[in-house]
Coordinates of C-alpha atoms (C1' of nucleotides) in Angstrom, one line a residue:
Chain A
M9 CA -16.8 -19.1 -11.3
V10 CA -15.3 -16.2 -9.2
V11 CA -17.0 -13.2 -8.5
T12 CA -15.9 -10.6 -6.6
R13 CA -17.1 -6.8 -6.1
F14 CA -16.3 -3.8 -4.2
A15 CA -18.3 -2.1 -2.7
P16 CA -17.6 1.8 -1.5
S17 CA -20.2 3.3 0.4
P18 CA -20.7 6.9 -1.6
T19 CA -18.8 8.9 1.4
G20 CA -15.9 10.4 0.0
Y21 CA -12.9 9.6 -2.4
L22 CA -11.3 5.9 -2.8
H23 CA -8.0 6.3 -0.9
I24 CA -5.5 2.7 -1.1
G25 CA -6.6 1.3 1.3
G26 CA -9.7 0.3 -0.7
L27 CA -7.5 0.6 -4.3
R28 CA -5.7 -2.2 -2.3
T29 CA -8.6 -4.5 -1.5
A30 CA -10.3 -3.3 -5.0
L31 CA -6.9 -4.8 -6.5
F32 CA -6.8 -8.1 -4.7
S33 CA -11.0 -8.9 -6.0
W34 CA -9.9 -7.8 -9.7
L35 CA -7.1 -9.7 -9.8
W36 CA -8.4 -12.6 -7.9
A37 CA -11.9 -12.6 -10.8
R38 CA -10.1 -11.6 -14.1
K39 CA -7.2 -14.9 -13.1
N40 CA -10.1 -16.7 -12.8
K41 CA -12.0 -16.0 -15.8
G42 CA -14.3 -14.6 -13.5
K43 CA -16.6 -11.7 -12.7
F44 CA -15.5 -8.4 -10.9
L45 CA -18.7 -6.2 -9.5
L46 CA -19.3 -2.6 -8.8
R47 CA -21.6 -1.9 -6.2
I48 CA -22.5 0.9 -4.3
E49 CA -23.7 1.1 -0.5
D50 CA -25.7 4.0 0.2
T51 CA -28.6 2.8 2.1
D52 CA -28.4 5.9 4.4
L53 CA -30.0 8.2 1.6
S54 CA -28.5 11.6 4.2
R55 CA -25.4 10.8 3.6
N56 CA -25.1 10.2 -0.3
S57 CA -23.5 12.2 -2.3
D58 CA -23.2 11.6 -6.6
E59 CA -19.2 13.5 -6.7
A60 CA -18.0 10.1 -4.5
L61 CA -19.1 7.6 -7.0
K62 CA -17.8 10.3 -10.1
A63 CA -14.3 10.2 -8.0
I64 CA -14.0 6.5 -7.2
L65 CA -15.3 5.9 -11.5
E66 CA -12.0 7.8 -11.7
A67 CA -9.6 6.4 -10.1
F68 CA -10.6 2.8 -11.5
N69 CA -10.2 4.1 -15.3
W70 CA -7.0 6.1 -14.3
V71 CA -5.8 2.1 -12.9
G72 CA -7.1 1.0 -15.6
L73 CA -9.7 -1.5 -13.0
N74 CA -12.7 -2.5 -15.1
Y75 CA -15.7 -3.9 -14.0
D76 CA -18.4 -6.2 -15.3
G77 CA -22.1 -5.4 -15.9
D78 CA -24.1 -2.4 -14.5
V79 CA -23.4 -1.0 -11.2
V80 CA -25.6 -2.3 -8.4
Y81 CA -26.7 1.0 -6.1
Q82 CA -28.2 -0.5 -3.2
S83 CA -30.4 2.8 -2.5
K84 CA -32.9 1.4 -6.1
R85 CA -33.0 -2.2 -4.0
F86 CA -35.4 -1.1 -1.1
D87 CA -38.1 -3.3 -3.0
V88 CA -36.0 -6.8 -2.6
Y89 CA -34.6 -5.5 0.7
K90 CA -38.3 -5.1 1.9
Q91 CA -39.6 -8.7 0.5
Y92 CA -36.7 -10.1 2.3
I93 CA -37.8 -8.5 5.7
Q94 CA -41.0 -9.6 4.8
K95 CA -40.6 -13.4 4.7
L96 CA -38.1 -13.2 7.8
L97 CA -41.2 -11.7 9.5
E98 CA -43.2 -13.9 8.1
E99 CA -41.6 -16.8 9.1
G100 CA -40.8 -15.3 12.7
K101 CA -36.9 -15.1 12.2
A102 CA -37.4 -11.6 12.9
Y103 CA -39.5 -9.4 14.6
K104 CA -40.0 -6.2 15.6
C105 CA -39.0 -3.9 18.4
Y106 CA -40.9 -1.3 19.8
M107 CA -37.8 0.2 22.0
T108 CA -37.4 3.5 21.6
K109 CA -33.9 5.3 20.8
E110 CA -33.8 7.2 24.3
E111 CA -34.9 3.8 25.4
L112 CA -31.9 1.6 23.8
D113 CA -29.5 4.7 25.2
T114 CA -30.5 4.6 28.7
L115 CA -30.3 0.5 28.6
R116 CA -26.5 1.3 26.8
A117 CA -26.1 3.6 29.6
E118 CA -27.2 1.0 32.5
Q119 CA -24.6 -2.2 31.1
E120 CA -22.0 0.4 30.5
A121 CA -22.3 1.8 34.2
K122 CA -22.5 -2.0 35.1
G123 CA -19.2 -2.2 33.3
E124 CA -20.9 -4.6 30.9
R125 CA -21.2 -5.4 27.1
P126 CA -23.7 -2.4 25.8
R127 CA -26.1 -4.8 24.1
Y128 CA -30.0 -5.4 23.0
D129 CA -31.1 -7.5 25.8
G130 CA -34.6 -9.0 23.3
R131 CA -37.1 -7.7 25.1
Y132 CA -39.7 -7.8 22.4
R133 CA -38.0 -11.0 20.5
D134 CA -41.0 -13.2 22.3
F135 CA -43.0 -9.8 22.4
T136 CA -47.0 -11.3 21.6
G137 CA -48.7 -8.3 23.9
E138 CA -50.3 -4.4 22.8
P139 CA -47.3 -2.9 21.3
P140 CA -46.5 0.5 22.8
A141 CA -49.0 3.2 21.1
G142 CA -47.0 5.9 18.4
V143 CA -43.5 4.2 18.6
E144 CA -43.0 3.1 15.1
P145 CA -40.7 -0.4 15.2
V146 CA -37.8 -1.3 14.3
I147 CA -37.3 -4.5 12.6
R148 CA -34.7 -6.8 14.5
I149 CA -33.4 -10.4 12.9
K150 CA -33.4 -13.7 15.0
A151 CA -29.5 -14.6 16.1
P152 CA -28.3 -17.3 17.7
Q153 CA -28.8 -17.0 21.9
E154 CA -26.2 -19.7 22.5
G155 CA -22.9 -21.2 21.0
F156 CA -20.7 -19.9 18.2
I157 CA -20.4 -18.7 14.9
E158 CA -17.7 -19.9 12.9
F159 CA -16.6 -19.6 9.5
E160 CA -13.1 -20.4 7.8
D161 CA -11.5 -17.1 6.7
G162 CA -9.2 -17.5 3.6
V163 CA -7.2 -15.0 5.3
K164 CA -6.9 -15.2 9.2
G165 CA -8.2 -19.1 9.7
C166 CA -11.0 -20.4 11.3
I167 CA -12.5 -17.3 13.0
K168 CA -15.1 -18.4 16.5
I169 CA -17.8 -16.1 18.1
A170 CA -19.9 -16.8 20.4
A171 CA -23.4 -16.2 19.9
S172 CA -23.4 -13.4 22.8
E173 CA -21.3 -11.1 21.1
V174 CA -24.1 -10.5 18.8
D175 CA -27.2 -9.3 19.8
D176 CA -30.7 -9.3 17.4
F177 CA -29.2 -6.4 15.4
I178 CA -31.7 -4.6 13.2
I179 CA -32.2 -4.7 9.7
A180 CA -34.8 -2.1 9.4
R181 CA -34.6 1.3 10.8
S182 CA -37.7 2.5 11.8
D183 CA -38.3 4.2 9.3
G184 CA -38.4 1.0 7.4
T185 CA -35.2 1.2 4.8
P186 CA -33.0 -1.7 5.0
T187 CA -29.5 -1.1 6.9
Y188 CA -26.3 -2.4 6.1
N189 CA -25.5 -5.7 7.6
F190 CA -28.5 -6.7 6.1
V191 CA -28.8 -5.6 2.8
V192 CA -24.9 -7.1 2.4
A193 CA -25.5 -10.3 2.1
I194 CA -28.2 -10.1 -0.1
D195 CA -27.1 -8.8 -2.6
D196 CA -23.8 -10.5 -2.0
Y197 CA -26.1 -13.4 -2.3
E198 CA -28.5 -12.2 -5.2
M199 CA -25.3 -11.0 -7.2
G200 CA -23.5 -14.7 -6.7
L201 CA -20.5 -14.0 -5.4
T202 CA -18.5 -16.5 -4.6
D203 CA -15.6 -14.7 -3.0
V204 CA -16.1 -11.3 -0.9
I205 CA -12.3 -9.4 -0.2
R206 CA -12.3 -6.9 1.6
G207 CA -10.8 -4.9 5.1
D208 CA -10.7 -6.5 8.3
D209 CA -12.8 -3.9 9.6
H210 CA -15.2 -5.8 8.5
L211 CA -14.3 -9.1 10.1
Y212 CA -17.3 -8.7 12.9
N213 CA -20.0 -7.9 10.2
T214 CA -18.9 -11.6 9.1
P215 CA -21.3 -13.3 11.8
K216 CA -23.8 -10.2 11.2
Q217 CA -24.1 -11.3 8.0
L218 CA -23.9 -15.3 8.6
V219 CA -27.1 -14.3 10.5
V220 CA -28.7 -13.2 7.8
Y221 CA -27.6 -16.3 5.2
E222 CA -28.7 -18.3 8.0
A223 CA -32.2 -16.8 8.4
L224 CA -32.6 -16.8 4.1
G225 CA -30.7 -20.2 4.1
F226 CA -28.3 -18.7 1.3
R227 CA -25.0 -20.3 0.9
P228 CA -22.6 -17.8 2.4
P229 CA -19.4 -16.7 0.2
K230 CA -15.6 -17.0 1.0
F231 CA -14.8 -14.5 3.1
Y232 CA -11.0 -13.1 3.2
H233 CA -10.7 -10.2 5.5
V234 CA -7.1 -8.8 4.5
A235 CA -5.7 -6.8 7.8
M236 CA -5.3 -2.7 7.1
I237 CA -2.5 -0.3 5.6
N238 CA -1.0 2.0 8.4
N239 CA 1.1 4.7 7.7
E240 CA 4.6 5.0 8.4
K241 CA 4.6 5.1 12.1
G242 CA 2.1 2.2 12.0
K243 CA -1.3 3.6 13.1
K244 CA -3.8 4.8 11.0
L245 CA -3.4 5.9 8.4
S246 CA -4.9 9.6 7.9
K247 CA -5.0 11.7 5.5
R248 CA -2.3 13.6 6.0
D249 CA 0.4 10.4 5.7
G250 CA -1.4 8.6 2.4
A251 CA -5.0 8.0 2.6
L252 CA -5.0 10.3 0.0
D253 CA -7.5 10.7 -2.7
V254 CA -5.8 7.9 -5.2
M255 CA -6.0 10.7 -8.0
E256 CA -3.8 12.8 -5.7
Y257 CA -1.0 10.0 -6.8
K258 CA -1.8 10.6 -10.1
R259 CA -1.4 14.8 -9.4
M260 CA 1.8 14.5 -7.7
G261 CA 3.1 12.6 -10.9
Y262 CA 3.2 8.1 -10.1
L263 CA 2.5 5.7 -12.7
P264 CA -0.7 3.8 -11.9
E265 CA 1.5 0.7 -12.3
A266 CA 3.8 2.0 -10.1
L267 CA 0.9 2.4 -7.9
L268 CA -0.6 -1.0 -8.3
N269 CA 2.8 -2.2 -7.9
F270 CA 3.3 -0.7 -4.4
L271 CA -0.1 -1.7 -3.2
V272 CA 0.0 -5.3 -4.5
R273 CA 2.8 -6.1 -2.4
L274 CA 1.8 -4.5 0.9
G275 CA 0.3 -7.6 2.2
W276 CA 1.4 -9.8 -0.5
S277 CA 3.9 -11.5 -1.8
H278 CA 5.2 -13.7 -4.3
G279 CA 8.6 -15.2 -3.0
D280 CA 11.8 -12.5 -3.3
Q281 CA 9.9 -10.7 -6.5
E282 CA 9.6 -7.1 -6.1
I283 CA 8.3 -5.7 -9.7
F284 CA 5.3 -7.1 -11.0
S285 CA 3.9 -6.3 -14.2
I286 CA 0.0 -6.4 -14.4
D287 CA 0.2 -9.7 -16.0
E288 CA 2.6 -11.2 -13.5
M289 CA 0.1 -10.4 -10.8
L290 CA -2.7 -11.8 -12.6
E291 CA -0.6 -14.8 -13.0
L292 CA 0.9 -14.9 -9.4
F293 CA -1.8 -13.8 -7.4
D294 CA -4.2 -15.9 -4.8
P295 CA -5.6 -14.6 -2.3
K296 CA -4.4 -17.7 0.0
D297 CA -1.0 -15.6 0.0
I298 CA -2.6 -12.6 1.4
N299 CA -0.5 -12.1 4.7
K300 CA -2.2 -11.7 8.5
S301 CA -0.9 -8.9 10.0
A302 CA -1.2 -4.9 8.8
S303 CA 1.5 -3.5 7.0
S304 CA 3.5 0.2 6.7
Y305 CA 3.2 2.4 4.5
N306 CA 6.3 3.3 3.0
L307 CA 7.1 6.4 0.7
D308 CA 10.2 5.3 -0.2
K309 CA 9.5 2.1 -2.0
L310 CA 7.2 4.0 -3.9
L311 CA 9.0 6.4 -5.4
W312 CA 11.9 3.7 -5.5
L313 CA 9.1 1.9 -7.7
N314 CA 7.6 5.1 -9.9
A315 CA 11.9 5.9 -10.6
H316 CA 11.3 2.0 -12.0
Y317 CA 8.8 2.7 -14.0
I318 CA 9.5 5.6 -15.3
K319 CA 12.5 4.1 -16.4
N320 CA 11.7 2.1 -18.1
S321 CA 8.7 3.9 -19.7
S322 CA 8.5 4.0 -23.4
N323 CA 9.3 8.0 -24.7
E324 CA 6.3 7.6 -26.7
K325 CA 4.5 7.1 -23.3
L326 CA 6.1 9.5 -21.2
V327 CA 5.7 12.2 -23.6
E328 CA 1.8 11.8 -23.2
L329 CA 2.1 11.9 -19.9
L330 CA 4.1 14.9 -20.2
K331 CA 1.0 16.3 -20.9
E332 CA -0.6 17.0 -18.1
F333 CA 2.3 18.3 -16.3
G334 CA 2.8 21.2 -18.8
V335 CA 5.3 20.1 -20.4
N336 CA 4.7 18.9 -24.3
L337 CA 6.8 17.1 -26.8
D338 CA 4.9 16.9 -29.3
G339 CA 6.8 17.0 -32.7
N340 CA 10.3 18.1 -30.9
E341 CA 12.3 16.3 -33.0
K342 CA 14.4 15.5 -29.6
A343 CA 12.4 14.5 -27.5
D344 CA 14.3 11.3 -27.6
A345 CA 17.3 13.1 -26.8
L346 CA 15.9 14.9 -23.9
L347 CA 13.8 12.0 -22.8
D348 CA 16.7 9.3 -22.5
A349 CA 18.4 12.1 -20.7
T350 CA 16.2 12.9 -17.8
K351 CA 14.1 9.9 -18.0
Q352 CA 16.7 8.3 -15.7
R353 CA 16.7 11.1 -13.0
A354 CA 13.5 11.4 -11.9
K355 CA 11.4 9.6 -9.4
T356 CA 8.4 11.3 -10.5
L357 CA 6.6 13.0 -13.5
V358 CA 6.5 16.1 -11.9
D359 CA 10.6 15.1 -11.4
L360 CA 10.9 14.7 -15.0
A361 CA 9.0 18.1 -16.0
S362 CA 11.1 19.7 -14.2
E363 CA 14.1 18.5 -15.2
I364 CA 13.2 18.7 -19.2
N365 CA 12.3 22.4 -18.5
K366 CA 15.7 22.6 -17.2
I367 CA 17.7 21.4 -19.4
V368 CA 14.8 23.2 -22.0
Q369 CA 14.7 26.9 -20.5
T370 CA 17.9 29.2 -20.3
P371 CA 19.0 29.4 -17.0
S372 CA 17.9 32.5 -15.0
E373 CA 19.5 32.6 -12.1
Y374 CA 23.1 30.7 -11.4
D375 CA 23.5 28.8 -8.2
P376 CA 26.3 31.0 -6.4
K377 CA 27.9 27.8 -4.8
A378 CA 28.3 26.5 -8.0
I379 CA 29.5 29.8 -10.1
K380 CA 32.1 30.4 -7.3
K381 CA 33.2 26.2 -7.5
A382 CA 33.9 26.2 -11.3
F383 CA 35.2 29.7 -12.2
K384 CA 38.1 29.6 -11.3
G385 CA 41.2 30.8 -12.7
E386 CA 41.3 30.0 -16.8
A387 CA 37.8 28.6 -16.3
I388 CA 35.8 32.0 -18.8
K389 CA 38.8 31.8 -21.3
N390 CA 38.8 27.9 -21.5
L391 CA 34.6 28.1 -21.8
K392 CA 35.0 30.6 -24.7
E393 CA 37.9 28.7 -26.3
F394 CA 35.5 25.7 -26.2
V395 CA 32.3 27.7 -28.1
A396 CA 35.1 28.6 -30.7
M397 CA 35.9 25.0 -30.9
L398 CA 32.3 23.7 -31.7
Q399 CA 31.6 26.8 -33.9
E400 CA 34.3 24.9 -36.2
A401 CA 33.2 21.6 -35.4
K402 CA 28.9 22.2 -35.7
P403 CA 29.0 18.8 -34.0
E404 CA 25.0 17.3 -35.3
S405 CA 25.1 14.6 -32.6
I406 CA 25.3 13.2 -28.6
E407 CA 28.9 11.6 -30.3
G408 CA 29.6 14.9 -32.4
Y409 CA 29.5 16.9 -29.4
H410 CA 31.7 14.1 -26.9
E411 CA 33.9 14.2 -29.6
V412 CA 34.8 18.2 -29.7
M413 CA 34.6 17.8 -26.3
Q414 CA 37.1 15.1 -26.1
K415 CA 39.8 16.9 -28.6
F416 CA 39.0 19.8 -26.1
V417 CA 40.8 18.9 -23.3
E418 CA 42.9 16.0 -24.8
A419 CA 44.7 19.8 -26.9
K420 CA 44.4 21.9 -23.5
E421 CA 45.8 19.0 -21.7
I422 CA 43.3 19.6 -18.5
G423 CA 41.0 17.5 -17.5
F424 CA 37.4 17.0 -18.0
G425 CA 36.1 18.9 -15.3
K426 CA 38.1 21.6 -15.8
L427 CA 35.8 22.5 -19.3
G428 CA 32.9 20.1 -18.1
Q429 CA 32.2 22.5 -14.3
P430 CA 32.3 25.8 -15.9
L431 CA 29.9 24.8 -18.8
R432 CA 27.3 22.4 -16.6
V433 CA 26.8 25.8 -14.7
A434 CA 26.6 28.2 -17.9
L435 CA 24.4 25.4 -19.8
L436 CA 22.2 24.4 -16.9
G437 CA 22.9 26.8 -13.5
S438 CA 24.1 24.3 -11.4
M439 CA 26.5 21.3 -11.0
S440 CA 24.1 18.5 -11.6
G441 CA 22.2 17.6 -14.5
P442 CA 22.8 15.2 -17.0
G443 CA 25.9 14.3 -19.7
L444 CA 26.7 17.7 -21.2
D445 CA 26.5 16.5 -24.4
A446 CA 23.3 15.3 -24.8
V447 CA 22.4 18.6 -22.9
M448 CA 24.0 20.2 -25.8
Y449 CA 22.9 18.6 -28.4
I450 CA 19.2 18.9 -27.3
I451 CA 19.4 23.2 -27.0
G452 CA 21.7 23.4 -30.5
L453 CA 24.4 25.4 -30.8
D454 CA 23.2 28.5 -30.9
E455 CA 21.6 28.3 -28.2
V456 CA 24.9 26.5 -26.2
V457 CA 27.0 30.2 -27.4
K458 CA 23.9 32.0 -25.8
R459 CA 23.9 30.4 -22.9
V460 CA 27.9 30.6 -22.9
A461 CA 27.6 34.5 -23.7
N462 CA 24.8 35.0 -21.0
I463 CA 27.3 33.6 -18.1
E464 CA 29.8 36.1 -19.4
K465 CA 28.3 38.5 -19.5
F466 CA 26.8 37.8 -15.9
L467 CA 30.6 37.4 -14.1
K468 CA 32.0 40.8 -15.6
D469 CA 28.0 42.4 -13.9
S470 CA 29.2 40.7 -10.8
Chain B
rG1 C1' -13.4 -2.0 29.1
rG2 C1' -15.2 -6.9 26.5
rC3 C1' -14.7 -9.8 22.6
rC4 C1' -11.6 -11.0 17.8
rC5 C1' -7.0 -10.9 14.9
rC6 C1' -1.8 -9.3 14.5
rU7 C1' 4.1 -10.0 16.1
rU8 C1' 10.7 -11.8 11.6
rC9 C1' 15.9 -6.0 10.2
rA10 C1' 13.4 1.5 10.4
rU11 C1' 10.4 -0.6 6.7
rC12 C1' 7.3 -4.2 2.3
rU13 C1' 8.3 -9.2 3.3
rA14 C1' 11.0 -14.8 2.1
rG15 C1' 10.2 -18.4 5.9
rC16 C1' 6.3 -23.7 5.9
rG17 C1' 10.9 -28.2 12.9
rG18 C1' 17.1 -28.9 11.3
rU19 C1' 18.7 -22.3 6.4
rU20 C1' 25.9 -19.0 8.3
rA21 C1' 17.3 -16.5 8.8
rG22 C1' 16.7 -15.1 2.8
rG23 C1' 15.4 -10.7 -1.4
rA24 C1' 13.0 -5.1 -1.4
rU25 C1' 13.6 0.0 0.1
rU26 C1' 16.5 3.2 3.5
rC27 C1' 21.0 4.4 5.2
rC28 C1' 26.6 3.8 4.4
rA29 C1' 31.2 2.7 1.6
rG30 C1' 33.6 1.9 -3.0
rG31 C1' 33.2 1.6 -8.4
rU32 C1' 31.7 4.0 -12.9
rU33 C1' 30.3 9.5 -14.6
rU34 C1' 33.0 16.1 -16.5
rU35 C1' 28.9 16.9 -11.9
rC36 C1' 24.1 15.2 -10.0
rA37 C1' 21.4 10.9 -10.6
rU38 C1' 20.9 6.1 -12.7
rC39 C1' 23.9 1.9 -12.9
rC40 C1' 27.3 -1.7 -10.2
rU41 C1' 29.8 -4.3 -6.1
rG42 C1' 29.5 -4.2 -0.7
rG43 C1' 28.3 -3.2 3.9
rC44 C1' 25.2 -1.7 8.9
rC45 C1' 20.6 -3.8 10.2
rA46 C1' 15.4 -8.9 12.5
rC47 C1' 12.6 -13.7 14.7
rA48 C1' 8.4 -8.6 20.9
rG49 C1' 9.6 -11.4 26.5
rG50 C1' 8.9 -16.1 29.1
rA51 C1' 7.2 -21.1 29.5
rG52 C1' 6.5 -25.4 27.5
rU53 C1' 6.7 -29.9 23.7
rU54 C1' 10.1 -31.5 20.8
rC55 C1' 16.8 -34.8 20.0
rG56 C1' 16.6 -30.0 17.8
rA57 C1' 12.0 -24.0 17.4
rG58 C1' 10.8 -17.8 13.8
rU59 C1' 8.7 -22.1 12.1
rC60 C1' 3.9 -26.4 17.4
rU61 C1' 1.2 -24.6 22.4
rC62 C1' 0.2 -22.2 26.5
rC63 C1' 1.4 -17.4 29.0
rU64 C1' 2.7 -12.0 29.5
rA65 C1' 3.6 -7.4 26.6
rG66 C1' 3.0 -4.2 23.0
rG67 C1' 0.0 -2.8 18.3
rG68 C1' -5.1 -3.0 15.4
rG69 C1' -10.1 -3.8 14.7
rU70 C1' -15.3 -3.9 16.9
rC71 C1' -18.7 -2.9 20.4
rA72 C1' -25.3 2.7 16.2
rC73 C1' -32.0 2.7 13.7
rC74 C1' -22.7 4.8 9.8
rA75 C1' -21.3 1.8 5.9

RNA sequence: GGCCCCUUCAUCUAGCGGUUAGGAUUCCAGGUUUUCAUCCUGGCCACAGGAGUUCGAGUCUCCUAGGGGUCACCA
């Protein structure tokens, strides 16, 4: 049984780095019919926020990551941690340290002045004397003093860190609350974690957690440390270049499947394949294939994927999604034609909504360049004759409109552009857009007549 | 600074001792289209540098450089 987890601290929203490790963990658990657990690391009582958890769950819900069982809150497990601390104290594997914060600071300053690595000097490790008065002690765990702490990382391979790099770190603050590396080890054990997939900013926490595993006689899980995602310049991701709230991507018109597809390919691949459905990810994902090196966030590729998924979405689905973007096509009998004509050209749902509006709404202004280019010579006369022909024919399908256009240019012995350009400007206000046969079918004959009349008036007035 | 990790086109990546170093995004050109977009075809572009090992190295070893992470009574 594979058990994985996502364990954020509730200090902010979920960003794409977190979402990627969550995705990897989720995929690995689901692929193996195992469990994906959610734990909130809120041992620092001063920095908690309910909002953050809500934001994370909202994001999970949007992209479709589901977790098993109840959310575990570390802040509700202090009793458990206390018992373990007591146990370690009794067994002599942890000890009280009466050094004050101030003393620690001066020690560190001295060490740094000497060019040494700041490090607790172990002065209370074997202390048996009379403790100084008025000092609430912290509890420190006894870390090995010589040799190496080694573990096999599923991504990076064998990691070997000298014991001298790991000091007797604090497992309980002077107010009695337990600290991060201690509770993580306990929870990962008690929750039955088999595989811990997390960002490689945690790589250096692993030896500390292994010290806890060792002291408690727990068997550690398999660790996978995945490299960071950098921005497009290869620097640390910040809010301006992608470390946004995942929900911000929803607002920008991205589809969750596009975002997930984008993220799964950051640091992981399967041959030359670029497009992965969730089912394919589940079939193919394996954390052993995760890359060692950091990857840069590439907006163009996300956009390309998003366009791909929009193009391949059913119209029914798009109708639902578009509601969030101010376009309601419910009950619109031209909805299919409208979406067929526009979904090929949108990179985001925001684009799609504006493409639709551009067709549906009567143009209120015209691109001056387009006017100048399209309305030369016989253009307006042709347009009026064409409209007359339409009124005669009363087409009722895209093909019908197309036939009329065809007949018109043949009869007049002109190129398609001679009709298309002015007609396009009249109908859409600019030189670009979907096929005019589809546009005319969507807006209907009356609206075509109206828009042609509008531009005729506009030209006369100017 | 100490320690640890990383390094193939601009970007995401394939490669697991013998390849014209492949794919994708971007960009460019051509085709398709009434236009733009889509789509199709083609093109540009990479093994950080240096020593080894080897008949042969992007692939193994070492060094250098560059990048990142981490050094809390934060998580």
